[in-house]
Short mmCIF file of C-alpha atoms in Angstrom, two decimals:
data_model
loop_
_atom_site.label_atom_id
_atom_site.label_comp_id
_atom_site.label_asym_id
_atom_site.label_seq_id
_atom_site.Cartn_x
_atom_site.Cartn_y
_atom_site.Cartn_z
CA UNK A 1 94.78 -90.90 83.49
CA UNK A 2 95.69 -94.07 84.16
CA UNK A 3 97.10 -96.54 81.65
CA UNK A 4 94.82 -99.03 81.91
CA UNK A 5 92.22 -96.46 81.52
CA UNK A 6 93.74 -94.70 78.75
CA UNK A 7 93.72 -97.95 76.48
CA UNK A 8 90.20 -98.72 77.94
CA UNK A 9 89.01 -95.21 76.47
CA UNK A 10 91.42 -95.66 73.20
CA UNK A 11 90.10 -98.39 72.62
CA UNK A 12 86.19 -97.84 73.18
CA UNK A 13 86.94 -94.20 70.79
CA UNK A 14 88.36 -96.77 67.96
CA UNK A 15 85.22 -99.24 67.99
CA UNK A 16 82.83 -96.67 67.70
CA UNK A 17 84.83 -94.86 65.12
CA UNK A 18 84.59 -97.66 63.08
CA UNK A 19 83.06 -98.05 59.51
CA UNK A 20 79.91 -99.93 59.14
CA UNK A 21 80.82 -103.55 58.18
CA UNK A 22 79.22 -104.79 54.67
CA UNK A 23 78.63 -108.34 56.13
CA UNK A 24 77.43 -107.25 59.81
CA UNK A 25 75.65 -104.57 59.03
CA UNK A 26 74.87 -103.25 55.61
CA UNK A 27 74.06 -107.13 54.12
CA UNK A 28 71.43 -107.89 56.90
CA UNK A 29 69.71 -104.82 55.60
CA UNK A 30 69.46 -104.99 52.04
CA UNK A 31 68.68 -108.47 52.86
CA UNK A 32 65.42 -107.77 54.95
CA UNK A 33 64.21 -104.78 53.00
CA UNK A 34 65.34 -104.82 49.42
CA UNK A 35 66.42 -108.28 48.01
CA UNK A 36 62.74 -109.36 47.72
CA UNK A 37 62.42 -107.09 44.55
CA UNK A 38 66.17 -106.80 43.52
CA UNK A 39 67.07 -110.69 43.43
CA UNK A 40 68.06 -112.94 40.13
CA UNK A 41 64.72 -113.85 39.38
CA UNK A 42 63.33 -110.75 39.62
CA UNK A 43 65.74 -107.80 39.01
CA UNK A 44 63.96 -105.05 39.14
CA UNK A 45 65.19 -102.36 37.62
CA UNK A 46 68.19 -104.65 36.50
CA UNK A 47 69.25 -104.75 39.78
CA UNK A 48 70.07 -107.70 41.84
CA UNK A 49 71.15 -107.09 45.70
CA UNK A 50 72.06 -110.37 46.77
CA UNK A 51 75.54 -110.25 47.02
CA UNK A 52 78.32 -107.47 46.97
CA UNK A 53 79.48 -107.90 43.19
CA UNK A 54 75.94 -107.88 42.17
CA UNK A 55 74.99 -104.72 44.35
CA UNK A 56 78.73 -102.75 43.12
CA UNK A 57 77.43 -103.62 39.53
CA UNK A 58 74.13 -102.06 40.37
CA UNK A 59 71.71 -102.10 37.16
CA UNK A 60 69.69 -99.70 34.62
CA UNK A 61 70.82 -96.34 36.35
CA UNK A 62 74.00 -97.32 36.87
CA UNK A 63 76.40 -98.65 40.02
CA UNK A 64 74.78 -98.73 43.04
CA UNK A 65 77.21 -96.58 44.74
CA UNK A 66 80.62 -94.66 44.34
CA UNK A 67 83.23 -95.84 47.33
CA UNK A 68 84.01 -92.53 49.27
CA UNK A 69 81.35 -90.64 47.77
CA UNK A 70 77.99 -91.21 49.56
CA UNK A 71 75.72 -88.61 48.49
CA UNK A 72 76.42 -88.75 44.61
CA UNK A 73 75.71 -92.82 44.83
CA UNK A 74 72.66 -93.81 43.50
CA UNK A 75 72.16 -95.77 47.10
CA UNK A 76 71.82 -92.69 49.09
CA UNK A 77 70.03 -90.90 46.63
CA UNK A 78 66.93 -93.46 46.22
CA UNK A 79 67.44 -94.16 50.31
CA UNK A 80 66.60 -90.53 50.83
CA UNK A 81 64.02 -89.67 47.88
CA UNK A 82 66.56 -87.27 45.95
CA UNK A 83 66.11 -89.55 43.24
CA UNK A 84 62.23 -90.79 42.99
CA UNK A 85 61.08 -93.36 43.31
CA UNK A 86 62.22 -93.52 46.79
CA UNK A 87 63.26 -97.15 47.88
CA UNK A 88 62.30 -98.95 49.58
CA UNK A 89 58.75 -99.05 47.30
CA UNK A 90 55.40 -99.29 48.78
CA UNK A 91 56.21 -99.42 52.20
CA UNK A 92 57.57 -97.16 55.01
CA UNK A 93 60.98 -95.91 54.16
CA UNK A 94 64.11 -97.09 56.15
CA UNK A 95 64.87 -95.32 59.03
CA UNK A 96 67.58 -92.21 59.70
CA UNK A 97 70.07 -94.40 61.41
CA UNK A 98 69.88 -97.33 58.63
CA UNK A 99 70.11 -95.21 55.94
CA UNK A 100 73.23 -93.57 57.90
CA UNK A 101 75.29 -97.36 57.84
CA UNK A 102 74.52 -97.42 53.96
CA UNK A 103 76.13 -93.35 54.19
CA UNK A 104 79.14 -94.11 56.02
CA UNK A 105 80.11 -97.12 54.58
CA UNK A 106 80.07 -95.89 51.29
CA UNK A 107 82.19 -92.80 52.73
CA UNK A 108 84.25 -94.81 54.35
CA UNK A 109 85.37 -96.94 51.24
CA UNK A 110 82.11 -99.41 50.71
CA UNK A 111 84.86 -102.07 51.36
CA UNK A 112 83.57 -105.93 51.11
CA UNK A 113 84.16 -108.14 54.40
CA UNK A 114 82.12 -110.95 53.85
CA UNK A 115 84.00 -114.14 55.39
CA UNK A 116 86.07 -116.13 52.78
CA UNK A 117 83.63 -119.15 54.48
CA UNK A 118 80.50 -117.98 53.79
CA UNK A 119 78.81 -118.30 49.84
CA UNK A 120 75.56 -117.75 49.58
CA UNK A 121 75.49 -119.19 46.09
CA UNK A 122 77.00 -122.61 47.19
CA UNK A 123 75.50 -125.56 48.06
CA UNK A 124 74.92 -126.58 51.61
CA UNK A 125 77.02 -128.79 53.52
CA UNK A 126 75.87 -131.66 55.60
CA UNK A 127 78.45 -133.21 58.53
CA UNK A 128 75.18 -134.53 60.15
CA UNK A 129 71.16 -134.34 59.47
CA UNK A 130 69.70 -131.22 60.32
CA UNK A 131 66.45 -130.98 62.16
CA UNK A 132 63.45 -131.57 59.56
CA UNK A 133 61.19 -128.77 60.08
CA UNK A 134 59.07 -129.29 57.38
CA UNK A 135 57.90 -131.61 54.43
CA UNK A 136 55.13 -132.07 51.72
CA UNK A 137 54.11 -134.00 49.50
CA UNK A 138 53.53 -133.06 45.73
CA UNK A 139 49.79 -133.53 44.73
CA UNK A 140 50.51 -136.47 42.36
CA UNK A 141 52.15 -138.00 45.28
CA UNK A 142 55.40 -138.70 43.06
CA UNK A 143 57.38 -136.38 45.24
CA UNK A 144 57.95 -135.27 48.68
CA UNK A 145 59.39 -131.58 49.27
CA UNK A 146 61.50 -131.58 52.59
CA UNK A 147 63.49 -128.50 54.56
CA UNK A 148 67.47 -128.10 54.75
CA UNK A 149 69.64 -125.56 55.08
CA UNK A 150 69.01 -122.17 52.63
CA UNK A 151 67.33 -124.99 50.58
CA UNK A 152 64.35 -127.15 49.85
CA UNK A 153 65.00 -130.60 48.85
CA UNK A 154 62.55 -132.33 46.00
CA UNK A 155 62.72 -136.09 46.30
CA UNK A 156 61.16 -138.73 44.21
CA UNK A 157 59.06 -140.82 46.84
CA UNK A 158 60.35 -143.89 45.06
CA UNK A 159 63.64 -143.40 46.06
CA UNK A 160 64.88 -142.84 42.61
CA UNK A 161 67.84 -140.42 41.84
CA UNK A 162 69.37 -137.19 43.44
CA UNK A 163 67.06 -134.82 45.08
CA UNK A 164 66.59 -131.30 43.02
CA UNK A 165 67.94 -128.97 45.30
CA UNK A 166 66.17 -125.63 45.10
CA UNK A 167 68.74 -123.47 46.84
CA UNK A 168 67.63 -119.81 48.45
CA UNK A 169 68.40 -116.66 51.06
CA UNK A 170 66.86 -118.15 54.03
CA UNK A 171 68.96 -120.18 56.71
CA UNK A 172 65.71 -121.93 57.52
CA UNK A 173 62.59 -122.93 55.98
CA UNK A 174 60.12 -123.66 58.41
CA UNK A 175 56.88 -124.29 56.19
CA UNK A 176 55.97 -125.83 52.67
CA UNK A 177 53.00 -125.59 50.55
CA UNK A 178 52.05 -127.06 46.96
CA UNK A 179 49.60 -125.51 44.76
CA UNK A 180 46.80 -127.80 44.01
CA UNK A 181 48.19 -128.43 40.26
CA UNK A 182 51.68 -129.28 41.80
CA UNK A 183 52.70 -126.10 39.69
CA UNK A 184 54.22 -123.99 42.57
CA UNK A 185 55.82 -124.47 45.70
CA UNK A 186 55.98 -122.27 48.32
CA UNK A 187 58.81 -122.16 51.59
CA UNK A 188 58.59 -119.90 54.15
CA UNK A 189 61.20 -119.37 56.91
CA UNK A 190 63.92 -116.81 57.10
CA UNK A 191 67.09 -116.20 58.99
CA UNK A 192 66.91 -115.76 62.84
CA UNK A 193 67.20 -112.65 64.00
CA UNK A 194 68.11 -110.71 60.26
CA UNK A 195 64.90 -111.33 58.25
CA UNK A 196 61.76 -113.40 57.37
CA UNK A 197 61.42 -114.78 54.03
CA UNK A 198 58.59 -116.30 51.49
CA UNK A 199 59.75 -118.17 48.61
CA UNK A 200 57.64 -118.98 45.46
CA UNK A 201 58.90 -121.58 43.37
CA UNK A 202 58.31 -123.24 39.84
CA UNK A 203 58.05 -126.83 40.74
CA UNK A 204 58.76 -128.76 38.01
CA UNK A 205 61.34 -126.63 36.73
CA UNK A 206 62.90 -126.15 39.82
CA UNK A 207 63.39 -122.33 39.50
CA UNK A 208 62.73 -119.30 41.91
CA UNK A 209 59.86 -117.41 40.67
CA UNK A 210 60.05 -114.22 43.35
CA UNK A 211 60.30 -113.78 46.91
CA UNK A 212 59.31 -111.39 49.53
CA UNK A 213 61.35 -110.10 52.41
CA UNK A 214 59.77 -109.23 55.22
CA UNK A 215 60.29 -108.21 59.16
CA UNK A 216 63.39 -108.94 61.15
CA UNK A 217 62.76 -112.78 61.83
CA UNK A 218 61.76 -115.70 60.54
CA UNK A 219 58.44 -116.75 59.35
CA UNK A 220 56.09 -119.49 60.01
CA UNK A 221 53.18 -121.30 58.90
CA UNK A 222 52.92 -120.56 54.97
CA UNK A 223 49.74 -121.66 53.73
CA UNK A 224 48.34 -121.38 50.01
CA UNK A 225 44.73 -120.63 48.77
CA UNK A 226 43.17 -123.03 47.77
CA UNK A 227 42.68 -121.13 44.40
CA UNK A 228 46.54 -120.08 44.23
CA UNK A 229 45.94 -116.59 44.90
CA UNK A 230 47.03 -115.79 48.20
CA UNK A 231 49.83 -116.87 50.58
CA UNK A 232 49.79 -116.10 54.46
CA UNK A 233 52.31 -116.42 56.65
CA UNK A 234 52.89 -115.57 59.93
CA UNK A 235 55.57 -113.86 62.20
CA UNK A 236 57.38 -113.38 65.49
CA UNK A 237 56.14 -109.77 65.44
CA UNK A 238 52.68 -111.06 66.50
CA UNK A 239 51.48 -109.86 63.22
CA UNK A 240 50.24 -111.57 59.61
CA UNK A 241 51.06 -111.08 56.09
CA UNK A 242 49.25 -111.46 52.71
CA UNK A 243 51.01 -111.78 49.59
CA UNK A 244 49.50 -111.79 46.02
CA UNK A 245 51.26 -115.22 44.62
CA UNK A 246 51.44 -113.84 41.08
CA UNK A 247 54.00 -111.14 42.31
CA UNK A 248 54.80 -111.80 45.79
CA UNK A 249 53.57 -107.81 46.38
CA UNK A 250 52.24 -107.62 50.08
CA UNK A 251 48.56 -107.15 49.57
CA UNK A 252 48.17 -106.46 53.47
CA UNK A 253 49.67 -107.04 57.23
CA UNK A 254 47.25 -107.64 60.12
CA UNK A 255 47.76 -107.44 63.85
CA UNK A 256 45.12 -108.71 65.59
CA UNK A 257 47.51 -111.25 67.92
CA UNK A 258 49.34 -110.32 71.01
CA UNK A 259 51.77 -113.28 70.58
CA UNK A 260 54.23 -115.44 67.72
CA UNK A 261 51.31 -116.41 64.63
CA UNK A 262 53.11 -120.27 64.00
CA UNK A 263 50.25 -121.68 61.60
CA UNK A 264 47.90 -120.40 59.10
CA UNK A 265 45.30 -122.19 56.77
CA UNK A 266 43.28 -120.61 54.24
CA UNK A 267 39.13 -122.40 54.09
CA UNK A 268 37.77 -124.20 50.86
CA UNK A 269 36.47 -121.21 48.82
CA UNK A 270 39.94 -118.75 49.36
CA UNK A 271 37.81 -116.61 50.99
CA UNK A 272 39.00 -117.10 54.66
CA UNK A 273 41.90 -118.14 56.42
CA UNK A 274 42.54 -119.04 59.65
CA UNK A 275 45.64 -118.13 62.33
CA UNK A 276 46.75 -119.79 64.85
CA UNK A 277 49.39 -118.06 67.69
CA UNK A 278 50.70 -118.55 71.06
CA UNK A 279 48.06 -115.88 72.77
CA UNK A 280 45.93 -118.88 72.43
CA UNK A 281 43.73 -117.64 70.22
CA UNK A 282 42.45 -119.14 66.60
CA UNK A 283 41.90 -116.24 64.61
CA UNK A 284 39.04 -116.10 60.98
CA UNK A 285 40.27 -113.46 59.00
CA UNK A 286 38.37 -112.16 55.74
CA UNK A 287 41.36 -112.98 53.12
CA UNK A 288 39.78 -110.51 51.06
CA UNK A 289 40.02 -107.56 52.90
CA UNK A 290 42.31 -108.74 55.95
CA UNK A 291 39.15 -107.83 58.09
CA UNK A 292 39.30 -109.94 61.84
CA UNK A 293 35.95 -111.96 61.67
CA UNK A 294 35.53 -113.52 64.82
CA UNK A 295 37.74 -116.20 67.14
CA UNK A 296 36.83 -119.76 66.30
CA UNK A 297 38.06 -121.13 69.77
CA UNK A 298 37.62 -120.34 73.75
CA UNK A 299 41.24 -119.63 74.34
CA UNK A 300 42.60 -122.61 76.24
CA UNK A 301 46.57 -122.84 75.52
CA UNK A 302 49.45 -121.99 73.06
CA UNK A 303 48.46 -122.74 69.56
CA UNK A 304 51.26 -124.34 67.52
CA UNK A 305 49.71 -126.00 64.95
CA UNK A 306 46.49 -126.11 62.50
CA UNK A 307 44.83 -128.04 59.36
CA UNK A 308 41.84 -127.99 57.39
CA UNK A 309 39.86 -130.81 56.20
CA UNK A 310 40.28 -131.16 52.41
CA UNK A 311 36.72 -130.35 51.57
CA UNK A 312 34.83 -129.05 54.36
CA UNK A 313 35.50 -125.50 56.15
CA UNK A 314 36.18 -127.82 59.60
CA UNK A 315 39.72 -127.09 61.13
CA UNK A 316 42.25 -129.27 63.98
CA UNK A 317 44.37 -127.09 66.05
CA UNK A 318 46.62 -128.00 69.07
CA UNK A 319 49.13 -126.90 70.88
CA UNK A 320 51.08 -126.73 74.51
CA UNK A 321 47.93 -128.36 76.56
CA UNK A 322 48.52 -131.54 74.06
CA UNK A 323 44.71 -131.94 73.12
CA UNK A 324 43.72 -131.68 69.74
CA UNK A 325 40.26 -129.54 69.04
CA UNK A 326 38.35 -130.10 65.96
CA UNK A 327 36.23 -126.94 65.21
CA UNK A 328 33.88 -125.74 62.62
CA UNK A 329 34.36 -122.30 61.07
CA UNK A 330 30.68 -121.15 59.98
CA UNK A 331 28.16 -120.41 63.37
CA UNK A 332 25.21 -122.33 63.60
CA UNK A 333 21.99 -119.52 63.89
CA UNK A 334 21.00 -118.48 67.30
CA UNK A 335 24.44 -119.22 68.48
CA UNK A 336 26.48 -116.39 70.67
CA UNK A 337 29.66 -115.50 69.30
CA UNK A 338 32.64 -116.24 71.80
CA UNK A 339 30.99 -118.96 72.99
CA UNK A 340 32.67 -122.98 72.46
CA UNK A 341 29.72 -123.86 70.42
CA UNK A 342 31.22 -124.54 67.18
CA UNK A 343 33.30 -127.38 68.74
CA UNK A 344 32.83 -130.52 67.39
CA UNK A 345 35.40 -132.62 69.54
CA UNK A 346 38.56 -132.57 71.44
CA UNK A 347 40.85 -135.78 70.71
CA UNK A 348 42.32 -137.33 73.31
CA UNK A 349 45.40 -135.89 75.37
CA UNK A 350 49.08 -136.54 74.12
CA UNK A 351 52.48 -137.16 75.23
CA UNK A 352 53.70 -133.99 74.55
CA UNK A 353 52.85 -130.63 73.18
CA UNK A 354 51.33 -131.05 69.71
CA UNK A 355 53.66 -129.15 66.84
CA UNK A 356 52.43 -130.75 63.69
CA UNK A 357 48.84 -131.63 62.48
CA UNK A 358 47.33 -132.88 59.52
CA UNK A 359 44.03 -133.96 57.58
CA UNK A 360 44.16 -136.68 55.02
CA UNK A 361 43.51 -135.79 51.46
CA UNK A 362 39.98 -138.50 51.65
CA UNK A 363 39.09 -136.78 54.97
CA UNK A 364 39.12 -139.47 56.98
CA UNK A 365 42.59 -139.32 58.62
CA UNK A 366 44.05 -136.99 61.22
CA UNK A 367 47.64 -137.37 62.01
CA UNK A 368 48.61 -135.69 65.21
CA UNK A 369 52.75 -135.57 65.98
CA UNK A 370 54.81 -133.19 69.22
CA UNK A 371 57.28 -133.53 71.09
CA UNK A 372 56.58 -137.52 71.59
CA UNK A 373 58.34 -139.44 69.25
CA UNK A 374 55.19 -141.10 67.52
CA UNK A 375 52.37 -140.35 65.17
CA UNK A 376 48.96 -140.72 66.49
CA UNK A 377 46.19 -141.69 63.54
CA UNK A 378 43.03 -140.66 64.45
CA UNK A 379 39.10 -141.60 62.54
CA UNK A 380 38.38 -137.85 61.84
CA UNK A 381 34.36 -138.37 62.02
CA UNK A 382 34.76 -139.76 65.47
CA UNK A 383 37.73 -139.05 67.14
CA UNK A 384 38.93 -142.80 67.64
CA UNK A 385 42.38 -143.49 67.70
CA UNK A 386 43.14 -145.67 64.99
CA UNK A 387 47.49 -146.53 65.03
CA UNK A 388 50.38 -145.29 66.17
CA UNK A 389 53.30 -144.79 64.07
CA UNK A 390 56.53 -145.43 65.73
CA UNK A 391 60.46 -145.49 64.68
CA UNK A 392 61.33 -141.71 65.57
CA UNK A 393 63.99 -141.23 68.65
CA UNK A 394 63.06 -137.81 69.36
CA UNK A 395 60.00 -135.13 68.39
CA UNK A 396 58.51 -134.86 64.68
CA UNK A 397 57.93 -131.10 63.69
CA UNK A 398 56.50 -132.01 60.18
CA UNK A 399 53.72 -134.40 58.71
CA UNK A 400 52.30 -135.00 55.41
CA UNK A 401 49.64 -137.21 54.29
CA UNK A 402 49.78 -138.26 50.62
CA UNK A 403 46.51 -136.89 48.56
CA UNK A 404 45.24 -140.43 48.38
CA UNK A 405 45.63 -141.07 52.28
CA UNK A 406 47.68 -143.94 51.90
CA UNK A 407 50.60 -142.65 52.90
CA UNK A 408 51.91 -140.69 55.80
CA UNK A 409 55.41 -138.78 55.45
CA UNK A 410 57.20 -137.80 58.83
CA UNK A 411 60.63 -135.21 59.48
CA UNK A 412 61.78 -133.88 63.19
CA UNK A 413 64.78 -133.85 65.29
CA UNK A 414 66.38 -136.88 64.38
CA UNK A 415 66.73 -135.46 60.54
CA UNK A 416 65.56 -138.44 59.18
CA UNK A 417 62.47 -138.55 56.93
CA UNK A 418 60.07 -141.77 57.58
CA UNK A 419 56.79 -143.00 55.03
CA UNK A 420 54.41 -145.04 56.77
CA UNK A 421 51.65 -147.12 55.05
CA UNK A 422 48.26 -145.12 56.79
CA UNK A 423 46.75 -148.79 56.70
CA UNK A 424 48.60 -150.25 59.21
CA UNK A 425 51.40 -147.87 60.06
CA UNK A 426 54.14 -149.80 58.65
CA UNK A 427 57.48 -148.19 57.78
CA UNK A 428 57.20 -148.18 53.11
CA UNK A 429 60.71 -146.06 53.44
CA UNK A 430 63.46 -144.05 55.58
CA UNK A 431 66.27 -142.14 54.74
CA UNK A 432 68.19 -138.66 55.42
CA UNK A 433 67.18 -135.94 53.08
CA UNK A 434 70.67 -134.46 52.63
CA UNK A 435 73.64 -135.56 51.42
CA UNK A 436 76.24 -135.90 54.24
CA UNK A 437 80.02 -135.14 53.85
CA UNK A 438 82.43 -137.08 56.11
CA UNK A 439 84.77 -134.34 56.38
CA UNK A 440 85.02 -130.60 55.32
CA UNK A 441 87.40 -130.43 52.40
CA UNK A 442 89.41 -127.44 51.81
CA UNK A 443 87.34 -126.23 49.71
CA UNK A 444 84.25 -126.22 51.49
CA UNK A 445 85.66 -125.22 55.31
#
């Protein structure tokens, strides 16, 4: 054959000959379908699969695996149900092909290529702001929880001292919740394209309490019960999760949308929450059960966003056509379901396609923020506007009002977090959430 072609077909026979990388290929899925249980705060079994030493180490039973012996390593064993139970637990075991990269890299030496630059373990890095893609503040109001890079930052509001720095797995955290006792925080997010992650934290302590992995994206839209119970979260598989808070154990997935689910909110009793998704549609589920109710809206336009009022079962969604709609969830009697009935308003138009909502803690604020680089106050009983919050270059993915309504905390693109006095929309206090590095040192490239 030619020679060209000879080196074309040399070449093509060594790449797929190749061993399964640890890094590329074996990481991503211990990552996605195992690490939720077998993590440092909860090593089940003794065993902790975040990184490569931890994982050779393996735990109770033993190492994990035996380099150029796949079938006698514990790995392939529990993979394949030789050895019960079979992993991974309670769900739908990995498929043929993925359990084949954990068999031939183990056959082929179970070597460890993970990039000299990359530390899981380490701090993040700053050279500039990263986008702000969500914030919340704690229920006494004392601190404000904001997004970063594979961590969430816990800042005093007064400006006092270094952030705590509650460092995870996930490349992006997309959603925060409190608990209503400011006992637990919860970050949901993931890494693109490798896994979906929901992150239950101790607070005040600043320690990881358990996570769940989950599908092959990123999540969005964590929300809390009310009564701590439950946490939803939705997905890029069109779909919606349920986790028990106490152990993070999936109670149930739903599938009822035939787009992305970006925002969930449970109502006041626990017993309902409500999902919002780019099909348009605003979904009631029964939390209990994960039963589909009914649709609280006419579908209109992509859903981004949704929030609750503090004490009433009376929701705010918007999305890409830039209104906000304020809708009731219970049916008045003699009403048709699927009919726009239960809407008690639409707020007036905005610059840009609505990505953040929320409803202040005395109910009498709604703070409506897109891709327009303001905050639009709102009376909630009539729909007024009230102020405008300015000082942003660029759009604001995240808003939180303070549980007394007197303040309003702001993060987007421009990775700078803003406070705003709700009375008259004056800036109380700005500054970047990370701590920025000139340079790399050598060190840290």
């Amino acid at each position: 054959m030619p020679r060209s072609t000879g080196w074309l077909f040399l070449l093509s026979t060594a790449t797929m000959a190749a061993a399964p990388s640890y890094y590329r290929d074996v990481r991503p899925l211990l990552q996605k379908n195992c690490a939720g249980c077998h993590q440092p705060s909860a090593k089940a079994s003794g065993l902790d699969l975040t990184s490569y030493a931890a994982f050779a180490a393996g735990g109770k039973k033993g190492p994990a695996f035996a380099a150029g012996k796949a079938d006698e390593s514990l790995t392939i064993q529990y993979l394949t149900g030789a050895a019960q139970p079979r992993m991974p637990l309670g769900v739908a075991p990995l498929s043929p092909a993925d359990v084949q990269v954990f068999r031939d890299w183990i056959q082929a030496g179970a070597k460890d290529d993970t990039p000299a630059s990359v530390d899981d373990n380490r701090p993040s890095v700053y050279l500039q702001p990263p986008v702000i893609t969500s914030l919340r503040f704690s229920p006494d109001g004392k601190q404000i929880a904001v997004s970063g890079n594979r961590e969430v930052l816990l800042h005093r509001v007064s400006g006092e001292g270094a952030p705590i720095r509650l460092h995870g797995k996930a490349e992006r955290i997309l959603s925060l919740a409190f608990s209503s006792d400011g006992k637990l925080l919860i970050a949901g997010g993931g890494t693109p394209a490798q896994f979906g992650e929901v992150q239950i934290w101790d607070a005040p302590n600043g320690k990881l309490l358990r996570t769940a992995v989950l599908t092959n994206d990123t999540v969005f839209g964590a929300s809390l019960a009310p009564d701590a119970s439950k946490i939803a979260v939705g997905a890029a598989d069109n779909t919606v999760h349920v986790f028990e808070t106490a152990t993070a154990k999936e109670l149930y997935k739903i599938g009822n949308h035939e787009d992305w689910v970006l925002s969930t909110v449970f109502g006041v009793d626990s017993k309902r929450f409500v999902s919002v998704s780019r099909d348009r549609a605003a979904k009631i589920i029964d939390a209990n059960s994960g039963a589909f109710l009914e649709n609280a809206n006419l579908l209109k336009s992509e859903l981004y966003a949704i929030a609750r009022h503090p004490k009433k079962d009376i929701v705010v969604f918007g999305g890409e056509d830039r209104y906000p709609y304020v809708y009731l969830l219970d049916r008045p009697r003699n009403m048709k379901i699927a009919d726009d009935t239960t809407l008690v308003r639409r707020i007036e138009r905005q610059d840009g396609p609505i990505t953040a909502l929320d409803w202040s803690g005395d109910g009498k604020l709604i703070a409506v923020a897109g891709q327009s680089p303001k905050v639009n106050l709102y009376d909630a009983d009539t729909g007024d506007h009230k102020l405008s919050c300015t000082g942003h270059t660029a759009g604001i993915y995240a808003l939180s009002f303070s549980s007394d309504g007197t303040r309003l905390a702001t993060g987007g693109f421009d990775g700078k977090v803003r406070i705003y006095s709700t009375a008259d929309c004056s800036l109380v206090r700005e500054f970047v959430p990370v701590p920025i590095t000139a340079t790399l040192t050598a060190g840290a490239k």
